[in-house]
mmCIF file of C-alpha atoms in Angstrom:
data_model
loop_
_atom_site.group_PDB
_atom_site.id
_atom_site.type_symbol
_atom_site.label_atom_id
_atom_site.label_comp_id
_atom_site.label_asym_id
_atom_site.label_seq_id
_atom_site.Cartn_x
_atom_site.Cartn_y
_atom_site.Cartn_z
ATOM 1 C CA MET A 131 -104.180 228.387 -58.846
ATOM 2 C CA SER A 132 -103.394 231.968 -59.532
ATOM 3 C CA SER A 133 -100.305 233.678 -58.288
ATOM 4 C CA ALA A 134 -102.671 235.937 -56.050
ATOM 5 C CA THR A 135 -104.131 233.121 -54.706
ATOM 6 C CA ALA A 136 -101.095 231.267 -53.673
ATOM 7 C CA LEU A 137 -99.543 234.342 -52.153
ATOM 8 C CA GLN A 138 -102.871 234.818 -50.055
ATOM 9 C CA THR A 139 -103.134 231.229 -48.934
ATOM 10 C CA PRO A 140 -100.149 231.129 -46.379
ATOM 11 C CA ALA A 141 -101.293 234.150 -44.926
ATOM 12 C CA THR A 142 -104.741 233.413 -44.600
ATOM 13 C CA ALA A 143 -103.751 229.860 -43.145
ATOM 14 C CA THR A 144 -101.684 231.471 -40.637
ATOM 15 C CA LYS A 145 -104.116 233.860 -39.594
ATOM 16 C CA GLN A 146 -106.555 230.796 -39.262
ATOM 17 C CA ASN A 147 -104.213 229.020 -36.908
ATOM 18 C CA VAL A 148 -103.869 232.131 -34.592
ATOM 19 C CA LYS A 149 -105.779 231.364 -31.446
ATOM 20 C CA GLN A 150 -107.759 233.944 -29.734
ATOM 21 C CA ASP A 151 -107.797 234.287 -26.022
ATOM 22 C CA PHE A 152 -111.041 233.614 -24.085
ATOM 23 C CA THR A 153 -112.189 232.599 -20.478
ATOM 24 C CA ILE A 154 -114.738 230.118 -19.845
ATOM 25 C CA ARG A 155 -117.118 230.973 -16.488
ATOM 26 C CA SER A 156 -119.214 228.397 -15.260
ATOM 27 C CA LEU A 157 -122.694 229.738 -14.680
ATOM 28 C CA ASP A 158 -124.672 229.218 -11.230
ATOM 29 C CA GLY A 159 -126.441 225.874 -11.739
ATOM 30 C CA PRO A 160 -126.443 222.337 -12.681
ATOM 31 C CA LEU A 161 -125.068 222.819 -16.154
ATOM 32 C CA GLY A 162 -123.714 225.743 -18.407
ATOM 33 C CA ALA A 163 -120.824 228.153 -18.894
ATOM 34 C CA GLU A 164 -120.316 231.594 -20.565
ATOM 35 C CA ILE A 165 -117.143 231.937 -22.849
ATOM 36 C CA ASP A 166 -115.943 235.548 -22.971
ATOM 37 C CA GLY A 167 -113.614 237.159 -25.341
ATOM 38 C CA LEU A 168 -114.062 235.238 -28.438
ATOM 39 C CA ASP A 169 -115.370 236.702 -31.689
ATOM 40 C CA LEU A 170 -117.141 234.463 -34.115
ATOM 41 C CA ASN A 171 -116.438 237.139 -36.724
ATOM 42 C CA LEU A 172 -112.787 236.389 -36.699
ATOM 43 C CA PRO A 173 -110.925 233.034 -37.553
ATOM 44 C CA VAL A 174 -111.293 230.554 -34.618
ATOM 45 C CA SER A 175 -108.421 228.226 -34.600
ATOM 46 C CA ASP A 176 -108.457 224.445 -34.311
ATOM 47 C CA ARG A 177 -107.111 225.246 -30.472
ATOM 48 C CA ASN A 178 -109.929 227.320 -29.947
ATOM 49 C CA ILE A 179 -112.465 224.866 -31.426
ATOM 50 C CA ALA A 180 -110.952 221.832 -29.175
ATOM 51 C CA ASP A 181 -111.642 224.009 -26.064
ATOM 52 C CA ILE A 182 -115.149 225.060 -26.792
ATOM 53 C CA ARG A 183 -115.689 221.381 -27.463
ATOM 54 C CA ALA A 184 -114.217 220.357 -24.142
ATOM 55 C CA ALA A 185 -116.357 223.383 -22.422
ATOM 56 C CA LEU A 186 -119.314 222.050 -24.199
ATOM 57 C CA VAL A 187 -118.689 218.336 -22.959
ATOM 58 C CA LYS A 188 -117.716 219.597 -19.552
ATOM 59 C CA HIS A 189 -120.833 222.028 -19.099
ATOM 60 C CA GLY A 190 -123.444 221.066 -21.410
ATOM 61 C CA VAL A 191 -124.551 224.225 -22.609
ATOM 62 C CA VAL A 192 -122.040 227.079 -23.571
ATOM 63 C CA VAL A 193 -123.176 230.674 -24.303
ATOM 64 C CA PHE A 194 -121.196 233.148 -26.526
ATOM 65 C CA ARG A 195 -122.631 236.765 -26.046
ATOM 66 C CA ASP A 196 -123.223 239.266 -28.583
ATOM 67 C CA GLN A 197 -122.036 237.698 -31.534
ATOM 68 C CA ARG A 198 -123.402 239.291 -34.388
ATOM 69 C CA VAL A 199 -122.482 236.840 -37.292
ATOM 70 C CA THR A 200 -124.209 236.155 -40.882
ATOM 71 C CA PRO A 201 -125.861 232.860 -41.533
ATOM 72 C CA ASP A 202 -122.741 231.897 -43.714
ATOM 73 C CA GLN A 203 -120.636 232.465 -40.591
ATOM 74 C CA HIS A 204 -123.156 230.360 -38.399
ATOM 75 C CA VAL A 205 -123.148 227.711 -40.653
ATOM 76 C CA ALA A 206 -119.412 227.676 -41.301
ATOM 77 C CA PHE A 207 -118.672 227.680 -37.132
ATOM 78 C CA SER A 208 -121.128 224.913 -36.945
ATOM 79 C CA ARG A 209 -119.369 223.010 -39.348
ATOM 80 C CA ARG A 210 -116.381 223.114 -37.393
ATOM 81 C CA PHE A 211 -117.948 220.475 -34.765
ATOM 82 C CA GLY A 212 -119.173 217.722 -37.545
ATOM 83 C CA PRO A 213 -121.356 217.380 -40.526
ATOM 84 C CA LEU A 214 -124.723 219.419 -40.193
ATOM 85 C CA GLN A 215 -128.148 217.871 -40.414
ATOM 86 C CA VAL A 216 -130.947 219.446 -42.080
ATOM 87 C CA HIS A 217 -134.317 219.313 -40.632
ATOM 88 C CA VAL A 218 -137.301 217.553 -42.088
ATOM 89 C CA LEU A 219 -139.356 220.488 -42.282
ATOM 90 C CA ASN A 220 -138.183 222.016 -45.358
ATOM 91 C CA ARG A 221 -140.904 225.038 -45.217
ATOM 92 C CA PHE A 222 -138.766 226.506 -42.229
ATOM 93 C CA HIS A 223 -135.298 226.253 -43.784
ATOM 94 C CA LEU A 224 -133.670 229.899 -43.969
ATOM 95 C CA LYS A 225 -133.676 230.901 -47.698
ATOM 96 C CA ASN A 226 -130.246 229.574 -49.281
ATOM 97 C CA HIS A 227 -129.115 228.042 -45.946
ATOM 98 C CA PRO A 228 -130.789 224.787 -45.666
ATOM 99 C CA GLU A 229 -128.623 224.000 -42.916
ATOM 100 C CA ILE A 230 -130.627 226.652 -40.810
ATOM 101 C CA LEU A 231 -133.877 225.975 -39.307
ATOM 102 C CA ILE A 232 -135.991 229.168 -38.304
ATOM 103 C CA VAL A 233 -137.380 229.179 -34.818
ATOM 104 C CA SER A 234 -140.008 231.780 -34.866
ATOM 105 C CA ASN A 235 -143.235 232.630 -33.558
ATOM 106 C CA VAL A 236 -143.514 235.813 -35.947
ATOM 107 C CA VAL A 237 -146.641 235.351 -38.644
ATOM 108 C CA GLU A 238 -146.387 237.329 -41.852
ATOM 109 C CA ASP A 239 -149.178 237.338 -44.575
ATOM 110 C CA GLY A 240 -150.860 234.903 -42.523
ATOM 111 C CA GLN A 241 -148.124 232.037 -42.437
ATOM 112 C CA PRO A 242 -145.434 231.640 -39.728
ATOM 113 C CA ILE A 243 -141.927 232.533 -41.173
ATOM 114 C CA GLY A 244 -140.434 229.533 -38.749
ATOM 115 C CA LEU A 245 -141.299 226.620 -36.389
ATOM 116 C CA VAL A 246 -143.901 228.274 -33.784
ATOM 117 C CA ASP A 247 -143.594 225.362 -31.163
ATOM 118 C CA ALA A 248 -140.271 223.911 -31.504
ATOM 119 C CA GLY A 249 -139.369 223.796 -28.076
ATOM 120 C CA ALA A 250 -142.984 222.940 -26.662
ATOM 121 C CA ASP A 251 -142.339 220.228 -24.867
ATOM 122 C CA TRP A 252 -138.747 218.535 -23.126
ATOM 123 C CA HIS A 253 -136.695 216.751 -25.850
ATOM 124 C CA SER A 254 -133.130 215.993 -27.131
ATOM 125 C CA ASP A 255 -133.060 217.246 -30.841
ATOM 126 C CA LEU A 256 -132.948 214.769 -33.686
ATOM 127 C CA SER A 257 -133.009 211.835 -31.024
ATOM 128 C CA TYR A 258 -135.316 210.388 -33.707
ATOM 129 C CA MET A 259 -132.391 209.933 -36.080
ATOM 130 C CA PRO A 260 -130.326 206.749 -36.227
ATOM 131 C CA LYS A 261 -127.403 209.297 -35.635
ATOM 132 C CA PRO A 262 -128.946 211.981 -33.043
ATOM 133 C CA SER A 263 -127.515 215.655 -32.815
ATOM 134 C CA LEU A 264 -124.268 215.994 -31.089
ATOM 135 C CA GLY A 265 -125.502 219.423 -30.215
ATOM 136 C CA ALA A 266 -127.406 222.478 -31.927
ATOM 137 C CA LEU A 267 -126.310 225.998 -32.042
ATOM 138 C CA LEU A 268 -129.132 228.696 -31.665
ATOM 139 C CA HIS A 269 -128.600 232.431 -32.756
ATOM 140 C CA SER A 270 -130.764 234.788 -31.343
ATOM 141 C CA GLN A 271 -132.293 237.406 -34.298
ATOM 142 C CA GLU A 272 -135.130 239.039 -32.622
ATOM 143 C CA LEU A 273 -136.169 238.915 -28.861
ATOM 144 C CA PRO A 274 -139.301 239.756 -27.182
ATOM 145 C CA ALA A 275 -138.882 242.056 -24.109
ATOM 146 C CA GLU A 276 -140.229 239.377 -21.827
ATOM 147 C CA LEU A 277 -140.787 235.878 -21.791
ATOM 148 C CA GLY A 278 -138.780 233.591 -24.401
ATOM 149 C CA ASP A 279 -136.419 231.918 -22.197
ATOM 150 C CA THR A 280 -135.054 228.415 -22.760
ATOM 151 C CA LEU A 281 -134.598 225.417 -20.215
ATOM 152 C CA TYR A 282 -131.841 223.109 -20.030
ATOM 153 C CA ALA A 283 -131.906 219.713 -17.924
ATOM 154 C CA ASN A 284 -128.981 217.670 -17.171
ATOM 155 C CA THR A 285 -129.605 214.366 -18.203
ATOM 156 C CA ALA A 286 -126.199 213.015 -16.911
ATOM 157 C CA ASN A 287 -126.676 214.206 -13.158
ATOM 158 C CA ALA A 288 -130.138 212.987 -13.907
ATOM 159 C CA TYR A 289 -129.028 209.507 -14.280
ATOM 160 C CA ASP A 290 -126.439 209.569 -11.427
ATOM 161 C CA ALA A 291 -129.762 210.913 -9.188
ATOM 162 C CA LEU A 292 -131.752 207.878 -9.994
ATOM 163 C CA PRO A 293 -132.422 205.116 -7.293
ATOM 164 C CA VAL A 294 -130.375 202.206 -7.838
ATOM 165 C CA GLU A 295 -133.531 200.118 -7.801
ATOM 166 C CA ILE A 296 -134.474 202.236 -11.164
ATOM 167 C CA LYS A 297 -131.016 201.782 -12.630
ATOM 168 C CA LYS A 298 -131.375 198.291 -12.452
ATOM 169 C CA LEU A 299 -134.711 198.205 -14.077
ATOM 170 C CA LEU A 300 -133.369 200.284 -16.944
ATOM 171 C CA GLU A 301 -130.531 198.268 -17.744
ATOM 172 C CA GLY A 302 -130.398 197.031 -21.239
ATOM 173 C CA LYS A 303 -133.656 198.574 -21.978
ATOM 174 C CA ARG A 304 -134.190 200.300 -25.246
ATOM 175 C CA ALA A 305 -137.011 202.830 -26.289
ATOM 176 C CA VAL A 306 -138.494 203.971 -29.241
ATOM 177 C CA HIS A 307 -138.124 207.615 -30.343
ATOM 178 C CA SER A 308 -140.412 208.803 -33.095
ATOM 179 C CA TYR A 309 -140.583 212.320 -35.119
ATOM 180 C CA VAL A 310 -144.037 211.495 -36.223
ATOM 181 C CA TYR A 311 -145.035 210.621 -32.659
ATOM 182 C CA ARG A 312 -144.253 213.733 -31.443
ATOM 183 C CA TYR A 313 -145.261 215.729 -34.646
ATOM 184 C CA GLU A 314 -148.743 214.418 -34.488
ATOM 185 C CA ARG A 315 -149.107 215.093 -30.866
ATOM 186 C CA LEU A 316 -148.232 219.078 -31.294
ATOM 187 C CA ARG A 317 -150.371 219.062 -34.600
ATOM 188 C CA LYS A 318 -153.488 218.582 -32.505
ATOM 189 C CA LEU A 319 -152.353 221.497 -30.316
ATOM 190 C CA SER A 320 -151.065 223.958 -33.087
ATOM 191 C CA PRO A 321 -152.794 225.708 -36.004
ATOM 192 C CA TRP A 322 -149.298 226.154 -37.866
ATOM 193 C CA ARG A 323 -148.355 222.173 -38.150
ATOM 194 C CA SER A 324 -149.795 220.753 -41.672
ATOM 195 C CA GLU A 325 -149.965 217.258 -42.003
ATOM 196 C CA LEU A 326 -146.712 215.597 -43.041
ATOM 197 C CA THR A 327 -146.424 214.302 -46.629
ATOM 198 C CA GLN A 328 -145.614 210.887 -47.022
ATOM 199 C CA LYS A 329 -142.001 211.626 -47.941
ATOM 200 C CA GLN A 330 -141.689 213.511 -44.867
ATOM 201 C CA ILE A 331 -142.657 210.328 -43.042
ATOM 202 C CA ASP A 332 -140.754 208.012 -44.951
ATOM 203 C CA GLU A 333 -137.427 210.303 -44.350
ATOM 204 C CA VAL A 334 -138.246 209.893 -40.532
ATOM 205 C CA PRO A 335 -138.752 206.120 -39.598
ATOM 206 C CA PRO A 336 -139.277 205.515 -35.888
ATOM 207 C CA VAL A 337 -135.599 204.281 -34.298
ATOM 208 C CA GLU A 338 -134.660 202.284 -31.147
ATOM 209 C CA HIS A 339 -131.798 203.645 -28.889
ATOM 210 C CA PRO A 340 -130.928 202.175 -25.412
ATOM 211 C CA VAL A 341 -132.831 204.170 -22.343
ATOM 212 C CA ILE A 342 -129.387 204.474 -20.569
ATOM 213 C CA THR A 343 -126.650 205.562 -23.015
ATOM 214 C CA THR A 344 -122.660 206.615 -22.815
ATOM 215 C CA HIS A 345 -121.515 209.749 -23.616
ATOM 216 C CA PRO A 346 -119.117 209.286 -26.364
ATOM 217 C CA GLU A 347 -116.498 211.879 -25.086
ATOM 218 C CA SER A 348 -117.061 212.107 -21.163
ATOM 219 C CA GLY A 349 -117.987 208.387 -20.802
ATOM 220 C CA ARG A 350 -120.566 209.750 -18.548
ATOM 221 C CA LYS A 351 -123.856 207.577 -18.333
ATOM 222 C CA ILE A 352 -127.027 209.193 -19.676
ATOM 223 C CA LEU A 353 -130.740 209.005 -19.062
ATOM 224 C CA PHE A 354 -131.822 209.178 -22.646
ATOM 225 C CA VAL A 355 -135.498 209.442 -23.025
ATOM 226 C CA SER A 356 -137.553 212.515 -23.483
ATOM 227 C CA GLU A 357 -141.270 213.580 -23.068
ATOM 228 C CA GLY A 358 -141.068 215.014 -26.655
ATOM 229 C CA PHE A 359 -139.855 211.969 -28.930
ATOM 230 C CA THR A 360 -139.855 209.150 -26.976
ATOM 231 C CA SER A 361 -142.942 206.968 -27.623
ATOM 232 C CA HIS A 362 -142.493 203.775 -25.204
ATOM 233 C CA ILE A 363 -139.967 201.561 -23.720
ATOM 234 C CA ILE A 364 -139.795 198.045 -25.671
ATOM 235 C CA GLY A 365 -140.698 194.917 -23.960
ATOM 236 C CA MET A 366 -143.052 196.796 -21.477
ATOM 237 C CA PRO A 367 -146.994 196.513 -21.427
ATOM 238 C CA LYS A 368 -148.084 200.532 -22.426
ATOM 239 C CA ASP A 369 -149.556 201.218 -19.226
ATOM 240 C CA GLU A 370 -146.125 200.398 -17.252
ATOM 241 C CA SER A 371 -144.155 202.091 -20.140
ATOM 242 C CA ASP A 372 -146.243 205.207 -19.709
ATOM 243 C CA GLU A 373 -146.019 205.453 -16.115
ATOM 244 C CA LEU A 374 -142.459 205.001 -15.923
ATOM 245 C CA LEU A 375 -141.490 207.395 -18.780
ATOM 246 C CA LYS A 376 -143.697 209.942 -16.916
ATOM 247 C CA THR A 377 -141.653 209.414 -13.825
ATOM 248 C CA LEU A 378 -138.155 209.537 -15.702
ATOM 249 C CA HIS A 379 -139.417 213.061 -17.253
ATOM 250 C CA ALA A 380 -140.500 214.380 -13.866
ATOM 251 C CA HIS A 381 -136.897 213.265 -12.377
ATOM 252 C CA ILE A 382 -135.013 214.725 -15.423
ATOM 253 C CA THR A 383 -136.748 218.116 -15.355
ATOM 254 C CA ARG A 384 -136.699 218.575 -11.514
ATOM 255 C CA PRO A 385 -135.862 222.403 -10.400
ATOM 256 C CA GLU A 386 -132.519 221.679 -9.138
ATOM 257 C CA ASN A 387 -131.473 219.939 -12.378
ATOM 258 C CA VAL A 388 -132.343 222.924 -14.633
ATOM 259 C CA TYR A 389 -130.677 226.092 -16.158
ATOM 260 C CA ARG A 390 -132.960 228.588 -17.120
ATOM 261 C CA HIS A 391 -131.173 230.670 -20.171
ATOM 262 C CA GLN A 392 -132.303 234.308 -20.566
ATOM 263 C CA TRP A 393 -131.628 235.552 -23.926
ATOM 264 C CA GLN A 394 -129.555 238.528 -24.772
ATOM 265 C CA PRO A 395 -129.518 240.163 -28.140
ATOM 266 C CA HIS A 396 -127.303 238.432 -30.302
ATOM 267 C CA ASP A 397 -126.679 235.425 -27.998
ATOM 268 C CA MET A 398 -125.394 232.472 -29.916
ATOM 269 C CA VAL A 399 -126.099 229.164 -27.830
ATOM 270 C CA PHE A 400 -124.451 225.495 -27.970
ATOM 271 C CA TRP A 401 -125.895 222.739 -26.093
ATOM 272 C CA ASP A 402 -124.655 219.114 -25.776
ATOM 273 C CA ASN A 403 -128.070 217.152 -27.090
ATOM 274 C CA ARG A 404 -126.138 213.941 -25.974
ATOM 275 C CA SER A 405 -126.248 215.180 -21.952
ATOM 276 C CA THR A 406 -129.117 217.740 -22.110
ATOM 277 C CA GLN A 407 -132.712 218.263 -23.137
ATOM 278 C CA HIS A 408 -134.300 221.529 -23.611
ATOM 279 C CA TYR A 409 -137.719 223.321 -23.550
ATOM 280 C CA ALA A 410 -138.953 226.711 -24.430
ATOM 281 C CA ALA A 411 -142.605 227.302 -23.882
ATOM 282 C CA ILE A 412 -144.331 229.040 -26.658
ATOM 283 C CA THR A 413 -144.164 232.645 -26.925
ATOM 284 C CA PRO A 414 -147.172 234.604 -27.217
ATOM 285 C CA GLN A 415 -147.647 235.839 -30.954
ATOM 286 C CA HIS A 416 -147.339 239.732 -30.119
ATOM 287 C CA LEU A 417 -144.025 239.362 -28.420
ATOM 288 C CA ARG A 418 -141.676 238.576 -31.590
ATOM 289 C CA ARG A 419 -138.742 235.704 -31.028
ATOM 290 C CA THR A 420 -136.857 234.654 -34.010
ATOM 291 C CA LEU A 421 -133.586 232.399 -33.858
ATOM 292 C CA TYR A 422 -131.795 230.570 -36.169
ATOM 293 C CA ARG A 423 -130.474 226.878 -35.679
ATOM 294 C CA THR A 424 -128.147 224.743 -37.031
ATOM 295 C CA THR A 425 -127.732 221.211 -36.061
ATOM 296 C CA VAL A 426 -124.500 218.981 -35.633
ATOM 297 C CA GLU A 427 -124.766 215.130 -36.503
ATOM 298 C CA GLY A 428 -123.519 213.104 -33.703
ATOM 299 C CA ASP A 429 -122.947 209.230 -33.478
ATOM 300 C CA VAL A 430 -125.134 205.891 -32.876
ATOM 301 C CA PRO A 431 -125.868 205.809 -29.345
ATOM 302 C CA PHE A 432 -124.361 203.248 -27.035
#
């Protein structure tokens, strides 16, 4: 280590341990909070990270307004919450930043620059992995003048509101989550989804998860099935499984259980994939919309 580096290290370490003061304001709805006063261009202390994580667990979605950060800063901040997962669709990774998935409806030279239909149905990100996502951080880059909202549903509240007889029916049940199941369904609707390679298919085999999970930090029970990735409930005839899943999806996404996020320039939105689902209708191509997403790895559901 050079003497110059040695001299800088204590000052840098001290600066990084300086806590930024910010406020957490609950949004008017079944989930969500806005964090005011935090600048992600400045060092974020371990205490700040702990407070943000606690807010995420409590509120399901936290919003940071006007965060003019670089991709490097976006990735570095995301890593403070855990290892990052790299999306299987590598054609939509941000150049030199494989941890960032481009979500966009923009087409250049006849090709989309990002995943056009990323939010085309209700889902929890990467539930098709053995360790689904803890959460995702989405940073707005270019927003349309209208449309382009993202909706979030509270799957902990959804479990609490289930009738007792359905809770009993679901006890001990497991369901299959499949990336290919969702991909092939959306490929029929989108001209931009090319056929998956065998290598990509092999990277994301179907997995089983409990239908009812326990949030590892809050201890709350979660209804962990989604319209997007859950193909069927194990041990049930297909028609019964399909009907039950349809009922559960409708229950999760009832209006009183949903927060609609209306994007503002440079918003950074962090949501808990363990206790929420989200949906963003495809924005018409003439209304340009581009966002960058990182995904934090979670734990094996139980």
